[in-house]
Short mmCIF file of C-alpha atoms and ligand atoms in Angstrom, two decimals:
data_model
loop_
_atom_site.label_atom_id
_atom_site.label_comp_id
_atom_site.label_asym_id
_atom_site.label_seq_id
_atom_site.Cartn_x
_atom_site.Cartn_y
_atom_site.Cartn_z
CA UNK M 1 0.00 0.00 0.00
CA UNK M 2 3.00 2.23 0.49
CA UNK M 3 3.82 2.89 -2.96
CA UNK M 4 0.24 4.04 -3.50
CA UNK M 5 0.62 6.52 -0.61
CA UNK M 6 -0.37 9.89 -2.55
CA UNK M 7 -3.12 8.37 -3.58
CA UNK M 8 -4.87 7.22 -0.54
CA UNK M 9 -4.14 10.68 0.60
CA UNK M 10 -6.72 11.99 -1.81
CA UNK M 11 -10.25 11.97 -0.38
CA UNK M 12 -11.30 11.08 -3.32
CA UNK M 13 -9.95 7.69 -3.11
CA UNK M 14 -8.48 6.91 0.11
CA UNK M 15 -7.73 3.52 1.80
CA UNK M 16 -10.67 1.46 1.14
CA UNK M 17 -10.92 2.76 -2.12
CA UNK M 18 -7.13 1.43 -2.61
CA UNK M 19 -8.03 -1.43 -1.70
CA UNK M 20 -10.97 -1.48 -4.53
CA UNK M 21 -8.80 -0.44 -7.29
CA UNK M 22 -6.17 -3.41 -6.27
CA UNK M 23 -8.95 -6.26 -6.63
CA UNK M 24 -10.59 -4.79 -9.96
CA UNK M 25 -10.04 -5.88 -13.63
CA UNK M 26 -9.65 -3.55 -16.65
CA UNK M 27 -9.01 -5.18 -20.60
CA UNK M 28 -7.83 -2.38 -22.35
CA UNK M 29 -8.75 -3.25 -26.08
CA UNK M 30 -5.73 -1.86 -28.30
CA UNK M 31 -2.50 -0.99 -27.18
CA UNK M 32 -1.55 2.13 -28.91
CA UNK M 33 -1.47 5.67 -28.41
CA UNK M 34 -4.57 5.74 -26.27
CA UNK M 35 -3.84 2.27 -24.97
CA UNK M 36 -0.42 2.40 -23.87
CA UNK M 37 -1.01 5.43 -22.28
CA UNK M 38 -4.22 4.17 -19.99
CA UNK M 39 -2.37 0.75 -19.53
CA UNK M 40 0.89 3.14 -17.59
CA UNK M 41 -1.84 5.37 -15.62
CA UNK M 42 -3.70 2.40 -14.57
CA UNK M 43 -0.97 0.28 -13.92
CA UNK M 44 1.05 3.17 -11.52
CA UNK M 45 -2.67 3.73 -9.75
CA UNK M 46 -2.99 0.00 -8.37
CA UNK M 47 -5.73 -1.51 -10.83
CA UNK M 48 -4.86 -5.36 -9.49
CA UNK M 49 -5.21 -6.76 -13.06
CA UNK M 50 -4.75 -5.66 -16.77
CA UNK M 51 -5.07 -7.37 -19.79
CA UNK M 52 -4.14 -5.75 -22.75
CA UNK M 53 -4.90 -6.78 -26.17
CA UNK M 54 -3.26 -5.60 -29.59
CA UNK M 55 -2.67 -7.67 -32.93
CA UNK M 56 -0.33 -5.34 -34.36
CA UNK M 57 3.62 -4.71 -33.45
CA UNK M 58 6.28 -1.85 -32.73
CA UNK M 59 6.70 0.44 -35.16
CA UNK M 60 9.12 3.51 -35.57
CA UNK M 61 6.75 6.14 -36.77
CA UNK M 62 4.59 4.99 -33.25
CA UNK M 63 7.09 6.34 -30.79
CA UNK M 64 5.84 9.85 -31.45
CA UNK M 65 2.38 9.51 -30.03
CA UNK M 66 2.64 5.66 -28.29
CA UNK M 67 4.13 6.58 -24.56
CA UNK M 68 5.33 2.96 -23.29
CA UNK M 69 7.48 2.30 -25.99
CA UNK M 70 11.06 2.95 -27.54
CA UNK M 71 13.50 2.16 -30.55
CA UNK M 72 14.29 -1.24 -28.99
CA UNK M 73 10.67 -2.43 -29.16
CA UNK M 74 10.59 -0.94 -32.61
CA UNK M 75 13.93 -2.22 -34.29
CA UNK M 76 12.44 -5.53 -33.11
CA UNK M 77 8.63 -5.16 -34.68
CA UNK M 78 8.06 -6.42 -30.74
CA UNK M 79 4.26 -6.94 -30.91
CA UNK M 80 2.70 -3.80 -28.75
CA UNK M 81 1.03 -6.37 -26.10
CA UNK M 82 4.26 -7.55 -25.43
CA UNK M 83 6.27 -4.53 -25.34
CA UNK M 84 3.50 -2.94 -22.78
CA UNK M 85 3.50 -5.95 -20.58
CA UNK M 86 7.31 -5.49 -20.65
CA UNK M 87 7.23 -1.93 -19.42
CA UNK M 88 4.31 -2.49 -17.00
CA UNK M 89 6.43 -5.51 -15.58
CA UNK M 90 9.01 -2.61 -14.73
CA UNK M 91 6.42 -0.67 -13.54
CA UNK M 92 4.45 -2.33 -11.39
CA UNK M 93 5.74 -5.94 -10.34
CA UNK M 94 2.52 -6.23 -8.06
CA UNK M 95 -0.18 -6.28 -10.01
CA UNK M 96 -1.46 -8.81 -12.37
CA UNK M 97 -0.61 -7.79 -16.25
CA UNK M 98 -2.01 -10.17 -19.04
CA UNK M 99 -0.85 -9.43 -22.73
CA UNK M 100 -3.33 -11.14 -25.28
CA UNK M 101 -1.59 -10.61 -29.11
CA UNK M 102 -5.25 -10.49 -31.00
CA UNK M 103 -7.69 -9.20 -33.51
CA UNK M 104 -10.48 -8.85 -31.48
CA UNK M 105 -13.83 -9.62 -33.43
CA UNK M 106 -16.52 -11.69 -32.84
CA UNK M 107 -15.93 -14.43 -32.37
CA UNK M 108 -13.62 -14.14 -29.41
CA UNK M 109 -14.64 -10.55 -27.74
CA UNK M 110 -17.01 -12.09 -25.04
CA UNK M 111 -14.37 -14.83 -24.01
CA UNK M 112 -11.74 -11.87 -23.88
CA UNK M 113 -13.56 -9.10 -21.51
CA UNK M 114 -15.86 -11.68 -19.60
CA UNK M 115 -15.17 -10.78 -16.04
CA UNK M 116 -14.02 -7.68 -16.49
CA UNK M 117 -15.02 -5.16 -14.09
CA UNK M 118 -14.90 -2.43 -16.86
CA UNK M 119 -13.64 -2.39 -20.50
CA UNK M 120 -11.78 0.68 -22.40
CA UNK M 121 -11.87 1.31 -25.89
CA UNK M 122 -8.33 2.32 -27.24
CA UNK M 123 -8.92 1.12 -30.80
CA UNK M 124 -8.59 3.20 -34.30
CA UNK M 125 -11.70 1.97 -35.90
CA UNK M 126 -15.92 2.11 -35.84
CA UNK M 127 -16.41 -1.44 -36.35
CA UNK M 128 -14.61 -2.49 -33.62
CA UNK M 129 -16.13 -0.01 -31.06
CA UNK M 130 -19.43 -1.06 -32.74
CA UNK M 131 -18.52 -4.68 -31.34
CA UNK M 132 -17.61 -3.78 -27.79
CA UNK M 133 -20.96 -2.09 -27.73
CA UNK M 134 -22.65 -5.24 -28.88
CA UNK M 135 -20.58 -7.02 -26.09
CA UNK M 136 -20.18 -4.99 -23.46
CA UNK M 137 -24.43 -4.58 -23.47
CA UNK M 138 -25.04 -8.11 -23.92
CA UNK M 139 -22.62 -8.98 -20.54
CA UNK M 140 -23.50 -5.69 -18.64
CA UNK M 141 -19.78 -4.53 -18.55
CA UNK M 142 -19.40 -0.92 -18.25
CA UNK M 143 -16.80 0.83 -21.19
CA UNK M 144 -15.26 3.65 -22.27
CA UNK M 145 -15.31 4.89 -25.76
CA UNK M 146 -12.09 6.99 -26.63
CA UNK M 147 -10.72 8.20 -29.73
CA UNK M 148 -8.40 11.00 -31.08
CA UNK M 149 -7.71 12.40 -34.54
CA UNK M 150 -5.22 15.36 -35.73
CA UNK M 151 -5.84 17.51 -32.64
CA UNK M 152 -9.10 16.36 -31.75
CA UNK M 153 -10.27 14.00 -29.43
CA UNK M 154 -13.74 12.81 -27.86
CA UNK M 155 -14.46 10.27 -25.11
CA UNK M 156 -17.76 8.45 -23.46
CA UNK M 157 -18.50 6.51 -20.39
CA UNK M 158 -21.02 3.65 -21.36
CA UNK M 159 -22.51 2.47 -18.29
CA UNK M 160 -25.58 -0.84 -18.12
CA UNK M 161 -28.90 0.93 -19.20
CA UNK M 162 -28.04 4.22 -19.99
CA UNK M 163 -27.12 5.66 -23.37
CA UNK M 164 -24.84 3.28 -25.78
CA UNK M 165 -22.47 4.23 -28.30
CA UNK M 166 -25.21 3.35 -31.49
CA UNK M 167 -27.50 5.54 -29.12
CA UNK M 168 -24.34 8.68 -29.59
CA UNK M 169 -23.38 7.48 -33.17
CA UNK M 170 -26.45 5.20 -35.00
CA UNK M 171 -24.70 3.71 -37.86
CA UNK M 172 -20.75 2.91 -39.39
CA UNK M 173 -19.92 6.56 -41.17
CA UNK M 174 -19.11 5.71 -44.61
CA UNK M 175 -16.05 7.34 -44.12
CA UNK M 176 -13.70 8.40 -41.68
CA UNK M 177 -10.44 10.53 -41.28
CA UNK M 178 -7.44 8.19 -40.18
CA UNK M 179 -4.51 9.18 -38.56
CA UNK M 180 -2.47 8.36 -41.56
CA UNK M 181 -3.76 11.24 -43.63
CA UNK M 182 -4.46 13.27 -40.93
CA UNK M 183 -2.22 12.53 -37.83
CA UNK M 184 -2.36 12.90 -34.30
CA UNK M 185 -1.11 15.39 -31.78
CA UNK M 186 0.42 13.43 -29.18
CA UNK M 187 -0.69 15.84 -26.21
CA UNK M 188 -4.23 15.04 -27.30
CA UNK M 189 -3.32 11.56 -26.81
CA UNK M 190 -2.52 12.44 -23.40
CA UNK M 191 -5.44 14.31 -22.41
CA UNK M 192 -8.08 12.00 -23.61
CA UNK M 193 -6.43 8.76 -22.01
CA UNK M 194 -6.00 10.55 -19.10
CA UNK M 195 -9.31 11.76 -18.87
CA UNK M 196 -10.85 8.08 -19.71
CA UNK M 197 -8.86 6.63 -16.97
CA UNK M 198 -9.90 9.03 -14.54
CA UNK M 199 -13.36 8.08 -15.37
CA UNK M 200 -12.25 4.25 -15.12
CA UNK M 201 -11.25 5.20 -11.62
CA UNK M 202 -14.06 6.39 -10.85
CA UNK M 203 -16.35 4.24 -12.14
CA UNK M 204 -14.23 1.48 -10.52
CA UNK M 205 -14.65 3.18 -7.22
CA UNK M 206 -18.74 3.35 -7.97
CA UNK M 207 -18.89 6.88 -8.41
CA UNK M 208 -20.94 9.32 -10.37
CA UNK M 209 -19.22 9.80 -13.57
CA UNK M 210 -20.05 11.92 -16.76
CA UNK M 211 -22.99 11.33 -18.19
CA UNK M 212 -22.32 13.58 -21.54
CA UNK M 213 -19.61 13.22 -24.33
CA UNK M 214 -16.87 15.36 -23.62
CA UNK M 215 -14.83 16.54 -26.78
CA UNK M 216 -11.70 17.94 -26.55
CA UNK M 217 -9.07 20.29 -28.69
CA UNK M 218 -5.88 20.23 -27.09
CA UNK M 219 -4.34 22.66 -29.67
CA UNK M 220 -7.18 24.85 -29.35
CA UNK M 221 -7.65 24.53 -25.87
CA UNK M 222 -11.13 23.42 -26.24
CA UNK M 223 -12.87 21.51 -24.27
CA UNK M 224 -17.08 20.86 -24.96
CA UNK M 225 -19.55 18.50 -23.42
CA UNK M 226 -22.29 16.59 -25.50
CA UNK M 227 -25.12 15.34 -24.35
CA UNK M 228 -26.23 11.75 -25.00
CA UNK M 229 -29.80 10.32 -25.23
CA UNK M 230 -31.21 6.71 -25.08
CA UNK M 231 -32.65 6.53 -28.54
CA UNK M 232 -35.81 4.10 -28.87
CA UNK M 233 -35.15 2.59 -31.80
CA UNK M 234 -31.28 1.70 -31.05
CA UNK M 235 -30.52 -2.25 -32.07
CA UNK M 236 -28.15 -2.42 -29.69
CA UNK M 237 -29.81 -1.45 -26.37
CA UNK M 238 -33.26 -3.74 -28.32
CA UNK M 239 -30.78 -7.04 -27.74
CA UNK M 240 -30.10 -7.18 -31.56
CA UNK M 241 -26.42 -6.76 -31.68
CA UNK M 242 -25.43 -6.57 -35.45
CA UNK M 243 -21.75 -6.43 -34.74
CA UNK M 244 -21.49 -9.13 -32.66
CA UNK M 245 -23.56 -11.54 -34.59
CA UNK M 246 -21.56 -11.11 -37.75
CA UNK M 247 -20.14 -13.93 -39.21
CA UNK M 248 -16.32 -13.63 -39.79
CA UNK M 249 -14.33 -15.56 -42.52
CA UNK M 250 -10.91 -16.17 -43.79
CA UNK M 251 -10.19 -11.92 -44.62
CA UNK M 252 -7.71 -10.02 -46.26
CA UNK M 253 -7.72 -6.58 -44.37
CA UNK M 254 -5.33 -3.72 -45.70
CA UNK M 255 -3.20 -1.96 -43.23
CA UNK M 256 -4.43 1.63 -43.13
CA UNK M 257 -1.28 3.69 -44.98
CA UNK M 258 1.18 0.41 -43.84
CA UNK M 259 1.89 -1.03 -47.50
CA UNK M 260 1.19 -3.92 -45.46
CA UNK M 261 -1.65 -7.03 -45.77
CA UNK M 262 -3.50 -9.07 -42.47
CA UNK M 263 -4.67 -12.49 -43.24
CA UNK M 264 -6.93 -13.90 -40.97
CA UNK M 265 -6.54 -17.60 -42.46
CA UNK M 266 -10.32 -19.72 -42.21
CA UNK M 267 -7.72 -22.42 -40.98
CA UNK M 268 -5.83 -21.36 -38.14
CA UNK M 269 -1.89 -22.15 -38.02
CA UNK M 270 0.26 -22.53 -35.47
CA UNK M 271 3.43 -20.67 -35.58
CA UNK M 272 5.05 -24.07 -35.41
CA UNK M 273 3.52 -25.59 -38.72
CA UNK M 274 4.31 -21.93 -40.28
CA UNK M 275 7.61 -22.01 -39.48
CA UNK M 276 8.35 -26.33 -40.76
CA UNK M 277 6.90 -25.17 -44.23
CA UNK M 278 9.42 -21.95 -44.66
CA UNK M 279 12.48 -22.70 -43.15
CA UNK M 280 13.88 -23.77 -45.74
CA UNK M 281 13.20 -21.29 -48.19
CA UNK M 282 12.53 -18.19 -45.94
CA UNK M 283 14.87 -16.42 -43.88
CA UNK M 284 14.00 -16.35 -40.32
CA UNK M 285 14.17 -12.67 -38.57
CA UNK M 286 12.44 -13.98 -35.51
CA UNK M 287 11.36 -17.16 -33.88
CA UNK M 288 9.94 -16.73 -30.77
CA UNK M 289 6.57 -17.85 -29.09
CA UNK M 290 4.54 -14.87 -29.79
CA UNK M 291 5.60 -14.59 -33.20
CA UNK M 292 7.48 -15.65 -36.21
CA UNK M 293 8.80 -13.12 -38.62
CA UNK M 294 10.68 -14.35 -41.90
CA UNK M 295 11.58 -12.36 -45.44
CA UNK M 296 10.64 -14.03 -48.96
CA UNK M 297 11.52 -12.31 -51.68
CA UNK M 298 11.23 -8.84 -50.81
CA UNK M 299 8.12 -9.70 -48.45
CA UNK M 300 8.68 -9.54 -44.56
CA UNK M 301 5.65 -12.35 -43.02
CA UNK M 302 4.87 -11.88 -39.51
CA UNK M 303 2.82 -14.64 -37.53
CA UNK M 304 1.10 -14.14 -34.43
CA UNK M 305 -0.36 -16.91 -32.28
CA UNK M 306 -3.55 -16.40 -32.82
CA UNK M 307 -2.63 -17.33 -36.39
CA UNK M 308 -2.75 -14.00 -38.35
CA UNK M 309 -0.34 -13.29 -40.50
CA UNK M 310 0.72 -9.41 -41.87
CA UNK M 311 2.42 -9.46 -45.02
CA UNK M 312 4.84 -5.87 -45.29
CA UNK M 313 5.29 -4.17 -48.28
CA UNK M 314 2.20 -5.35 -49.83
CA UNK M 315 0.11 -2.61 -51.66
CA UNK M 316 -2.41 -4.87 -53.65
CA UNK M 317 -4.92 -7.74 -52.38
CA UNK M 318 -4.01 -9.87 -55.39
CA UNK M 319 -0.26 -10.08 -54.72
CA UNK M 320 -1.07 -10.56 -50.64
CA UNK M 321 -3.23 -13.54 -51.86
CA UNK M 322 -0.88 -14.99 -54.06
CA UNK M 323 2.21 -14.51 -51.98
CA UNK M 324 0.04 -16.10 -49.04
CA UNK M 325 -1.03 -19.20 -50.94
CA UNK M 326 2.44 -19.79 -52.16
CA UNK M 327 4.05 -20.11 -49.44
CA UNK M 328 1.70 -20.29 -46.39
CA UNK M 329 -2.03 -21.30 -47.34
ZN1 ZN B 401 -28.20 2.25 -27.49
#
């Protein structure tokens, strides 16, 4: 309890409410600018156990924005679950961390954040926080929406029975800004996951929390409040949760601005068999048990354990497919 001293001092918290925070569970769902910033904040305040979960890995162009990590992690395309458990190991030897490398979707979302006291959303993308909604509603978990773009930044505390995110935002926007065209200010990172953690505090501790959106411009100095409504007609909050009752199947998904290609296979591989059909041809970067990472041609292949495999420098689905069936499928 010592090292937590300054923060039972705070009325707000106290002893007792130390001891809350140490027996509560928080999956953090993405592991990158927002994420790796919450994981550190909630990892120095106590929260007893973590998991985080990220399919993607360490690179250079991250360390502007993506707190926990450094040019280590990146020279070795370290997948980002690993590389925060690493530095929350450092951080906090007492509590419990547990790094998950996965796509969430949904098929394995409810197995992921069941028993989870409260879930936070530090992903870059609609359909996923679509999901979480459908998931988080269907088990009664309590979330936190979060996301940043350029300079911008907006966050929402989801509680059981009140407003939902399809209540805030009803459908997928046909299109959205990304931080590859548009960036992100890394003090907005900051401010949001800072902000969302204080919430996950509080709502941890069962207090009131905000019931409106909050939006924030840290260039600008801006800070506005939104207010959300239960809408009627919402599927999610009616029980019929599109996102989570989509069926998922062997998908080529292009790396936003990465030159680079996912494969989630229909037949899963182990990084074992991967690794017995291209060592002979392929040369071998990496071979550990969270991932393999080999270079064919001028292709780098990474596999993660949950069988996905990224193929870098890949601009076009055709070539992904062929170089996948070639050597892998
Ligand atoms: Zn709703």
């Amino acid at each position: 309890m010592e090292r937590y001293a300054k923060q039972i001092i705070l009325k707000e918290v106290g002893e007792e409410g130390q001891r809350k925070l140490l027996v509560s569970k928080v999956a953090i769902i993405g592991c990158g600018a927002l994420g790796s910033m919450m994981a550190n904040n909630l990892a120095r305040a106590g929260i007893g156990k973590i998991k985080v979960i990220d399919r993607d890995y360490v690179e250079l162009d991250n360390l502007q924005r993506q707190f926990l990590y450094d040019e280590e992690d990146a020279k070795q395309s370290l997948p980002k679950a690993i590389a925060c458990y690493n530095k929350l190991r450092k951080i906090n030897s007492e509590i419990e961390i547990e790094p998950v490398i996965a796509d969430v979707n949904p098929s394995n979302i409810e197995s992921l954040i069941k028993g989870y006291d409260l879930v936070l959303d530090a992903t870059d993308n609609m359909e996923t926080r679509f999901l979480i909604n459908d998931a988080c509603h269907k088990n009664r978990i309590p979330w936190i929406y979060s996301a940043v773009i350029a300079t911008e930044g907006m966050t929402l505390n989801i509680l059981p029975g009140k407003a939902c995110l399809r209540c805030f935002i009803q459908s997928m926007p046909s299109s959205l800004p990304t931080c590859e065209t548009e960036g992100i200010l890394n003090t907005t990172v900051a401010i949001v996951a800072s902000i969302a953690t204080t919430e996950a505090m509080k709502i941890l501790l069962g207090k009131d929390v905000r019931e409106e959106a909050l939006y924030v411009d840290a260039w600008r100095n801006e800070f506005l409040t939104i207010k959300v409504k239960k809408r009627k007609n919402c599927p999610t909050c009616n029980g019929n949760y599109e996102f989570l009752n989509k069926k998922t199947g062997s998908q080529f998904i292009a790396l936003c601005g990465r030159n680079a290609y996912q494969i989630m296979p229909m037949k899963k591989l182990s990084i074992e068999d991967v690794y017995e059909k291209v060592k002979k041809i392929a040369k071998i970067l990496a071979y550990k048990d969270y991932m393999l990472r080999f270079s064919i041609e001028n292709y780098e292949f990474i596999v993660f354990p949950d069988g996905r495999i990224i193929i870098k420098g890949v601009k076009d689905e055709k070539i992904a497919k062929s170089l996948y069936s070639r050597y892998i499928g």
